[in-house]
Short mmCIF file of C-alpha atoms in Angstrom, two decimals:
data_model
loop_
_atom_site.label_atom_id
_atom_site.label_comp_id
_atom_site.label_asym_id
_atom_site.label_seq_id
_atom_site.Cartn_x
_atom_site.Cartn_y
_atom_site.Cartn_z
CA MET A 1 109.77 46.02 -14.19
CA SER A 2 113.47 45.54 -14.87
CA SER A 3 115.45 42.34 -15.01
CA SER A 4 117.74 43.71 -12.32
CA GLU A 5 114.79 44.18 -9.95
CA THR A 6 113.66 40.63 -10.65
CA GLU A 7 117.09 39.29 -9.81
CA GLN A 8 117.26 41.42 -6.66
CA ALA A 9 113.87 40.14 -5.62
CA LYS A 10 114.95 36.50 -6.09
CA GLY A 11 117.95 37.33 -3.92
CA LEU A 12 115.57 37.80 -0.98
CA LEU A 13 113.96 34.41 -1.37
CA ASN A 14 116.45 32.24 0.46
CA PRO A 15 117.48 31.64 4.09
CA ALA A 16 120.89 33.25 3.60
CA ALA A 17 119.19 36.59 2.84
CA VAL A 18 117.01 36.18 5.96
CA ARG A 19 120.06 35.52 8.12
CA GLU A 20 122.15 38.34 6.64
CA ARG A 21 119.59 41.04 7.17
CA ALA A 22 118.53 39.71 10.56
CA HIS A 23 122.05 39.98 11.88
CA GLU A 24 122.36 43.44 10.37
CA MET A 25 119.14 44.46 12.21
CA LEU A 26 120.61 43.12 15.45
CA ALA A 27 123.80 45.08 14.89
CA ILE A 28 121.75 48.21 14.35
CA GLY A 29 119.88 47.50 17.59
CA LEU A 30 123.14 46.97 19.50
CA ALA A 31 124.29 50.37 18.24
CA ASP A 32 121.06 51.87 19.60
CA GLY A 33 119.87 52.62 16.09
CA LEU A 34 116.33 51.32 16.43
CA GLU A 35 113.48 53.60 17.44
CA HIS A 36 111.60 51.05 19.55
CA TRP A 37 114.10 48.53 20.93
CA LYS A 38 117.09 48.21 23.22
CA VAL A 39 119.27 45.10 23.09
CA ASP A 40 121.17 43.65 26.08
CA LEU A 41 123.33 40.69 25.09
CA ASP A 42 124.48 40.35 28.74
CA ARG A 43 121.06 38.75 29.32
CA LEU A 44 121.75 36.05 26.70
CA PRO A 45 123.70 33.55 28.92
CA GLU A 46 120.93 33.54 31.55
CA THR A 47 118.34 33.10 28.79
CA ALA A 48 120.38 30.17 27.43
CA ARG A 49 120.42 28.55 30.86
CA TYR A 50 116.65 28.93 31.04
CA VAL A 51 116.30 27.27 27.62
CA ALA A 52 118.73 24.46 28.57
CA ALA A 53 116.68 23.77 31.71
CA VAL A 54 113.51 23.50 29.64
CA ILE A 55 115.22 21.07 27.25
CA ARG A 56 116.36 18.91 30.20
CA ASP A 57 112.83 18.87 31.58
CA GLN A 58 111.27 17.88 28.29
CA TYR A 59 114.01 15.62 26.87
CA PRO A 60 116.10 14.17 29.71
CA THR A 61 118.13 12.12 27.21
CA LEU A 62 118.75 15.26 25.12
CA ALA A 63 117.45 13.44 22.03
CA VAL A 64 115.39 16.33 20.74
CA PRO A 65 113.40 16.03 17.50
CA PHE A 66 113.16 18.75 14.91
CA HIS A 67 110.78 21.69 15.42
CA ALA A 68 108.17 20.50 12.94
CA ARG A 69 104.41 20.24 12.59
CA TRP A 70 104.57 16.53 13.37
CA ARG A 71 105.31 17.34 17.03
CA HIS A 72 101.82 18.94 17.32
CA LEU A 73 100.09 15.92 15.80
CA ALA A 74 100.41 14.18 19.15
CA VAL A 75 98.36 14.38 22.33
CA ASP A 76 99.74 13.37 25.72
CA GLY A 77 102.72 11.82 23.97
CA MET A 78 100.51 9.74 21.63
CA ASP A 79 101.34 10.24 17.96
CA LEU A 80 98.02 10.54 16.08
CA TRP A 81 99.49 10.37 12.56
CA GLY A 82 102.56 8.14 12.52
CA PRO A 83 100.90 4.86 13.51
CA THR A 84 98.05 5.51 11.08
CA ALA A 85 100.52 6.09 8.28
CA ASP A 86 102.60 3.05 9.24
CA ARG A 87 99.54 0.78 8.92
CA ILE A 88 98.85 1.84 5.33
CA ASP A 89 100.21 -0.35 2.58
CA TRP A 90 101.78 2.46 0.52
CA PRO A 91 102.56 1.45 -3.10
CA ASP A 92 105.90 3.26 -2.83
CA ALA A 93 107.76 5.73 -0.65
CA ALA A 94 106.91 8.69 -2.88
CA THR A 95 103.19 8.12 -2.39
CA ARG A 96 103.53 8.42 1.37
CA ALA A 97 105.69 11.52 0.88
CA ARG A 98 103.00 13.19 -1.27
CA THR A 99 100.36 12.42 1.38
CA GLU A 100 102.52 13.77 4.22
CA PHE A 101 103.35 16.88 2.18
CA ASP A 102 99.65 17.41 1.66
CA LEU A 103 98.93 17.16 5.36
CA ALA A 104 101.94 19.23 6.52
CA ILE A 105 101.41 22.05 4.01
CA VAL A 106 97.75 22.56 4.85
CA SER A 107 98.28 22.15 8.56
CA VAL A 108 101.16 24.63 8.70
CA LEU A 109 99.29 27.18 6.63
CA LEU A 110 96.42 26.91 9.11
CA ASP A 111 98.69 27.33 12.12
CA ALA A 112 98.87 31.13 12.53
CA GLY A 113 97.98 32.26 16.07
CA SER A 114 94.49 31.17 17.13
CA GLY A 115 93.85 33.94 19.64
CA PRO A 116 93.14 33.30 23.33
CA GLY A 117 89.41 32.52 23.01
CA TRP A 118 89.51 29.40 20.76
CA ALA A 119 89.71 25.71 21.70
CA TYR A 120 89.15 22.38 19.94
CA ALA A 121 87.40 19.45 21.65
CA ASP A 122 88.89 16.33 20.07
CA ALA A 123 86.48 13.42 20.19
CA GLY A 124 89.26 10.93 19.40
CA THR A 125 91.27 11.65 22.52
CA GLY A 126 88.67 13.31 24.75
CA ARG A 127 90.98 16.25 25.15
CA THR A 128 90.27 19.95 24.70
CA LEU A 129 93.23 21.56 22.95
CA THR A 130 94.25 25.15 22.30
CA ARG A 131 96.72 27.14 20.26
CA SER A 132 99.12 25.24 17.95
CA GLU A 133 98.19 21.82 19.26
CA GLY A 134 94.47 22.50 18.82
CA LEU A 135 94.97 23.88 15.32
CA ALA A 136 97.12 20.88 14.41
CA ILE A 137 94.64 18.25 15.60
CA ALA A 138 91.70 20.06 14.05
CA SER A 139 93.50 20.14 10.69
CA LEU A 140 94.43 16.46 11.07
CA ARG A 141 90.84 15.47 11.77
CA MET A 142 89.63 17.41 8.73
CA PHE A 143 92.31 15.68 6.63
CA GLU A 144 91.31 12.24 7.94
CA ALA A 145 87.66 12.98 7.16
CA GLY A 146 88.51 13.83 3.54
CA ALA A 147 87.61 17.47 3.87
CA PHE A 148 90.41 18.45 1.51
CA SER A 149 90.06 15.58 -0.92
CA ALA A 150 88.17 15.63 -4.24
CA THR A 151 89.12 12.00 -5.02
CA ASP A 152 86.46 9.35 -4.34
CA GLY A 153 87.63 6.61 -2.08
CA ASP A 154 90.86 8.44 -1.12
CA PRO A 155 90.25 10.79 1.78
CA LEU A 156 93.90 11.11 2.88
CA ARG A 157 94.91 13.71 0.35
CA VAL A 158 94.60 17.38 -0.51
CA ASP A 159 93.34 18.16 -3.99
CA ALA A 160 93.67 21.59 -5.57
CA GLY A 161 90.01 21.61 -6.60
CA ALA A 162 88.80 20.94 -3.07
CA LEU A 163 90.97 23.73 -1.69
CA ALA A 164 89.81 26.19 -4.34
CA ARG A 165 86.20 25.61 -3.19
CA LEU A 166 86.85 25.73 0.54
CA SER A 167 84.72 28.30 2.36
CA ALA A 168 85.11 29.95 5.78
CA ASP A 169 81.99 27.99 6.85
CA ASP A 170 83.70 24.74 5.92
CA LEU A 171 86.72 25.66 8.00
CA ALA A 172 84.51 26.92 10.84
CA ALA A 173 82.74 23.56 10.98
CA GLY A 174 85.97 21.63 11.03
CA PHE A 175 87.53 23.88 13.67
CA GLN A 176 84.41 24.11 15.85
CA VAL A 177 84.28 27.87 15.48
CA SER A 178 81.26 29.69 16.95
CA ALA A 179 80.43 33.01 18.56
CA ASP A 180 81.54 31.49 21.86
CA ASN A 181 84.63 29.88 20.33
CA PRO A 182 86.14 32.46 17.99
CA LEU A 183 89.19 31.73 15.86
CA VAL A 184 91.35 34.71 14.83
CA GLY A 185 91.54 35.22 11.05
CA LEU A 186 89.04 32.54 10.05
CA GLU A 187 88.25 34.08 6.65
CA GLY A 188 91.92 34.82 6.08
CA ARG A 189 92.84 31.20 6.62
CA ALA A 190 90.10 29.92 4.28
CA ALA A 191 91.10 32.46 1.64
CA LEU A 192 94.74 31.38 1.98
CA LEU A 193 93.85 27.75 1.31
CA ARG A 194 91.69 28.79 -1.66
CA ARG A 195 94.67 30.69 -3.10
CA LEU A 196 96.82 27.63 -2.50
CA GLY A 197 94.34 25.56 -4.54
CA ASP A 198 94.37 28.11 -7.34
CA GLN A 199 98.19 28.19 -7.31
CA CYS A 200 98.35 24.42 -7.52
CA LEU A 201 96.18 24.52 -10.61
CA LYS A 202 98.22 27.31 -12.22
CA ARG A 203 101.64 25.76 -11.57
CA ALA A 204 101.28 22.22 -12.87
CA ASP A 205 105.10 22.17 -13.31
CA LEU A 206 105.42 22.24 -9.53
CA PHE A 207 102.22 20.78 -8.08
CA ALA A 208 101.02 18.15 -10.49
CA SER A 209 101.80 14.68 -9.18
CA LYS A 210 101.23 11.64 -11.36
CA ASP A 211 97.46 11.92 -10.97
CA THR A 212 96.31 15.42 -10.12
CA ALA A 213 97.28 18.91 -8.90
CA ARG A 214 97.93 18.84 -5.19
CA PRO A 215 100.37 20.39 -2.68
CA GLY A 216 102.05 17.00 -2.36
CA GLY A 217 103.27 17.35 -5.90
CA LEU A 218 106.14 19.35 -4.43
CA ALA A 219 107.52 16.09 -3.03
CA ASP A 220 108.10 14.83 -6.54
CA VAL A 221 109.96 18.02 -7.43
CA LEU A 222 112.28 17.81 -4.44
CA ILE A 223 112.93 14.08 -4.87
CA ALA A 224 113.89 14.85 -8.48
CA ARG A 225 116.22 17.69 -7.45
CA ALA A 226 118.19 15.60 -5.00
CA GLU A 227 121.67 14.69 -6.21
CA GLY A 228 122.94 11.30 -5.25
CA GLY A 229 120.09 11.05 -2.78
CA ARG A 230 121.19 14.24 -0.98
CA LEU A 231 119.10 17.41 -0.74
CA PRO A 232 120.22 20.64 0.99
CA ALA A 233 117.55 21.95 3.40
CA PRO A 234 117.74 25.49 1.89
CA ALA A 235 116.53 24.02 -1.40
CA ILE A 236 113.26 23.06 0.32
CA LEU A 237 112.66 26.67 1.32
CA GLU A 238 113.61 28.04 -2.05
CA LEU A 239 111.11 25.79 -3.77
CA LEU A 240 108.38 26.73 -1.24
CA LEU A 241 109.00 30.43 -1.75
CA GLU A 242 108.75 30.03 -5.50
CA ALA A 243 105.67 27.80 -5.30
CA LEU A 244 103.75 29.56 -2.53
CA GLY A 245 104.68 33.20 -3.16
CA PRO A 246 101.39 34.13 -4.90
CA VAL A 247 99.19 32.70 -2.08
CA TRP A 248 100.05 35.51 0.29
CA GLN A 249 97.63 38.43 0.00
CA ASP A 250 98.49 42.14 0.20
CA ARG A 251 102.24 41.47 0.51
CA LEU A 252 105.15 43.24 -1.13
CA SER A 253 106.41 42.39 -4.61
CA LEU A 254 109.46 43.50 -6.56
CA GLY A 255 110.14 43.02 -10.26
CA GLY A 256 106.94 41.03 -10.57
CA ILE A 257 108.13 38.58 -7.86
CA ASP A 258 105.97 38.00 -4.75
CA LEU A 259 108.13 38.48 -1.69
CA GLY A 260 105.87 36.74 0.88
CA ASP A 261 106.87 37.25 4.50
CA CYS A 262 109.06 40.25 3.71
CA TRP A 263 108.50 43.70 5.20
CA ARG A 264 109.87 47.25 5.22
CA HIS A 265 112.05 48.73 7.90
CA PRO A 266 113.68 52.18 7.57
CA ALA A 267 116.91 51.07 9.25
CA MET A 268 117.69 48.48 6.54
CA LYS A 269 119.69 50.56 4.10
CA ARG A 270 120.60 49.37 0.60
CA GLY A 271 121.61 51.17 -2.54
CA ASP A 272 119.27 49.22 -4.74
CA ALA A 273 115.62 48.24 -5.16
CA THR A 274 115.78 46.11 -1.98
CA ASP A 275 116.32 49.16 0.20
CA GLY A 276 114.39 48.84 3.41
CA LEU A 277 113.32 45.22 2.79
CA VAL A 278 113.59 42.61 5.54
CA PRO A 279 112.81 38.98 4.48
CA ILE A 280 111.69 36.64 7.29
CA HIS A 281 109.69 33.77 5.72
CA LYS A 282 108.64 32.31 9.03
CA LEU A 283 105.79 30.00 8.01
CA SER A 284 107.67 28.82 4.93
CA GLN A 285 110.76 27.98 6.98
CA TRP A 286 108.71 26.13 9.58
CA LEU A 287 107.08 24.26 6.72
CA SER A 288 110.57 23.49 5.36
CA TYR A 289 111.51 21.92 8.71
CA SER A 290 108.22 19.99 8.65
CA LEU A 291 108.97 18.46 5.23
CA VAL A 292 112.39 17.12 6.20
CA GLU A 293 111.03 13.95 7.89
CA PRO A 294 108.77 12.95 4.97
CA LEU A 295 111.71 13.36 2.61
CA GLN A 296 113.91 11.26 4.93
CA ARG A 297 111.23 8.53 4.98
CA ALA A 298 111.28 8.68 1.18
CA GLY A 299 114.97 7.80 1.28
CA LEU A 300 116.60 11.21 0.88
CA GLN A 301 119.42 12.49 3.06
CA VAL A 302 118.58 16.11 3.93
CA ILE A 303 121.80 18.02 4.52
CA ASP A 304 122.75 21.52 5.68
CA LEU A 305 119.78 21.69 8.02
CA ASP A 306 121.29 24.73 9.78
CA GLY A 307 121.25 26.48 6.45
CA LEU A 308 117.67 27.34 7.41
CA THR A 309 117.21 29.99 10.11
CA GLY A 310 115.41 30.22 13.37
CA LEU A 311 111.75 31.19 13.33
CA ALA A 312 110.61 34.75 13.91
CA GLU A 313 107.37 34.09 15.75
CA TYR A 314 106.00 35.24 19.04
CA ARG A 315 107.24 32.33 21.21
CA ASN A 316 110.88 32.80 20.23
CA GLY A 317 110.58 36.58 20.09
CA GLY A 318 108.66 36.54 23.37
CA LEU A 319 111.44 34.54 25.02
CA PHE A 320 114.00 37.26 24.31
CA THR A 321 111.57 39.98 25.35
CA ASP A 322 110.39 38.33 28.54
CA LEU A 323 113.91 37.51 29.70
CA GLY A 324 115.25 40.99 29.00
CA VAL A 325 117.43 40.53 25.94
CA LEU A 326 115.09 42.79 23.98
CA THR A 327 113.39 45.67 25.79
CA LEU A 328 110.92 48.21 24.53
CA LYS A 329 112.22 51.75 24.93
CA ASP A 330 108.67 52.84 25.73
CA PRO A 331 106.97 50.22 27.99
CA ALA A 332 103.59 51.58 26.97
CA ASP A 333 104.17 50.11 23.49
CA ALA A 334 103.50 46.64 24.94
CA GLN A 335 99.85 47.63 25.41
CA LYS A 336 99.23 49.01 21.93
CA PRO A 337 98.02 46.94 18.96
CA TRP A 338 100.68 46.64 16.26
CA PRO A 339 100.19 45.47 12.66
CA VAL A 340 102.76 42.92 11.47
CA SER A 341 104.05 45.48 8.94
CA ASP A 342 105.01 48.05 11.60
CA PRO A 343 108.77 48.58 12.00
CA LEU A 344 108.44 47.75 15.73
CA VAL A 345 107.26 44.22 14.81
CA VAL A 346 109.58 43.84 11.82
CA GLY A 347 112.62 44.77 13.94
CA TRP A 348 111.51 42.43 16.73
CA ARG A 349 111.07 39.52 14.36
CA ALA A 350 114.38 40.07 12.49
CA MET A 351 116.39 40.37 15.73
CA THR A 352 114.75 37.19 16.98
CA VAL A 353 116.28 35.29 13.99
CA ALA A 354 119.71 36.67 14.74
CA LEU A 355 119.43 36.03 18.46
CA LEU A 356 118.46 32.39 17.84
CA ASP A 357 121.75 32.00 15.98
CA ARG A 358 123.55 33.63 18.93
CA ILE A 359 121.86 31.59 21.65
CA ALA A 360 122.05 28.12 20.03
CA PRO A 361 125.79 27.53 20.69
CA ILE A 362 125.41 28.80 24.27
CA VAL A 363 122.54 26.33 24.87
CA ARG A 364 124.60 23.49 23.40
CA ALA A 365 127.51 24.40 25.65
CA GLU A 366 125.18 24.39 28.69
CA LEU A 367 124.01 20.91 27.68
CA GLY A 368 127.41 19.57 26.55
CA VAL A 369 126.20 18.61 23.08
CA THR A 370 127.50 19.29 19.60
CA ALA A 371 125.77 21.14 16.75
CA GLU A 372 125.59 17.81 14.92
CA ALA A 373 123.72 16.23 17.82
CA MET A 374 121.46 19.22 18.31
CA PRO A 375 120.95 21.26 15.18
CA LEU A 376 119.11 24.55 15.26
CA ALA A 377 115.83 22.80 14.41
CA SER A 378 116.16 20.85 17.68
CA VAL A 379 117.21 23.89 19.73
CA LEU A 380 114.01 25.51 18.54
CA GLU A 381 111.87 22.51 19.49
CA GLY A 382 113.42 21.64 22.84
CA GLY A 383 114.02 24.56 23.17
CA THR A 384 113.50 28.23 22.55
CA TRP A 385 109.92 27.78 21.43
CA ALA A 386 108.96 25.77 24.49
CA ALA A 387 110.87 28.14 26.76
CA GLY A 388 109.12 31.14 25.21
CA ARG A 389 105.78 29.50 25.96
CA ARG A 390 106.82 28.73 29.57
CA ALA A 391 108.13 32.26 30.12
CA ALA A 392 104.89 33.73 28.82
CA ALA A 393 102.80 31.50 31.09
CA GLU A 394 104.90 32.63 34.10
CA ARG A 395 104.29 36.28 33.34
CA ARG A 396 100.81 36.70 31.82
CA PRO A 397 97.47 35.03 32.45
CA GLY A 398 96.72 32.84 29.45
CA GLY A 399 100.39 32.88 28.35
CA GLY A 400 99.93 35.23 25.45
CA PRO A 401 102.75 37.10 23.70
CA PRO A 402 104.41 40.18 25.23
CA LEU A 403 103.16 42.35 22.34
CA THR A 404 99.64 42.77 20.96
CA ILE A 405 99.90 41.87 17.28
CA VAL A 406 97.08 42.51 14.78
CA SER A 407 97.02 39.28 12.80
CA ASP A 408 95.17 38.28 9.65
CA GLY A 409 95.78 34.60 10.42
CA THR A 410 98.65 34.14 7.97
CA VAL A 411 101.82 35.36 9.76
CA PHE A 412 102.08 34.24 13.38
#
């Protein structure tokens, strides 16, 4: 490996690189340079009106929270984590931040698409939940039960040792998986958490809190990196990409650096070792958004929130596909199974990031709000993600995505 390759690889591990190459992919699509996709920006205003209508329905006051895992830890408007956390007599703000980092990191890493055949019956609320909400509540209940803790008398934590020993059977029990209730990528999810545990043990400089190695140790790192109590949001992602890079299996690397959610596309031309590479970092960016509120509760001011990008997942991508902004050149492609590494999927995801940048100001104009009042994280929540789900439900039984994606449980 060369030092120049290492530096080029590091140049892909930030949201600016995601945004740059996403907009380049969109420009290629607009010039009809993509094999699988056509782009029609004339459909964007109507799509924005659809999103704005969804936001008004969900948030009549237009006070939209961030698109974060915490939104899914609620059932029928009842927050299942916040009141519990508020009742605890935390010794200091950093202790609560570590705990909430533990919960958010594990819950987000378990959030990849569940598949249409899985549901979670929550005894605490009496509700049967599916998809992201079901995965969130299942992970919360495992967390509350101490399933991720190796510390006697302290169930509300995630210890590296407990993760490193986690089996698919453990996860199946917690997520109520059976032959009649299958969860996509069960073994992949368990293996991902085991690798997270191993990585926590290997990188004590990042994960060791004052008592043990745990994902929540990252809270200490970010609090220490804040200057004058201010922390740029892109710094959260950059730390996550450094800390979590090795947990992703069978992904690309360059110069000895793990690239995570980064894929090849022949249209992305470069004259260096990053030729063809398209960084996306969806789960890591969603996790970044999800760590903002714990950091704020710890007393930090998180700035430059729009320095992060929109999220390239099937709800946002499905919105643009279902409303005609992105169209498959061959409609039969919608019926074929596609691996996440295929250029069709890579192009779709990259253009989704760029189109979220394009649609956000149009949505704000429809609603009469400023970017300060409704940052991209709120446009996503209110928002494009919810609108993508609604559009899918209007078009397909079960509300699945417009493409059939072969998932290992660690991408979507």
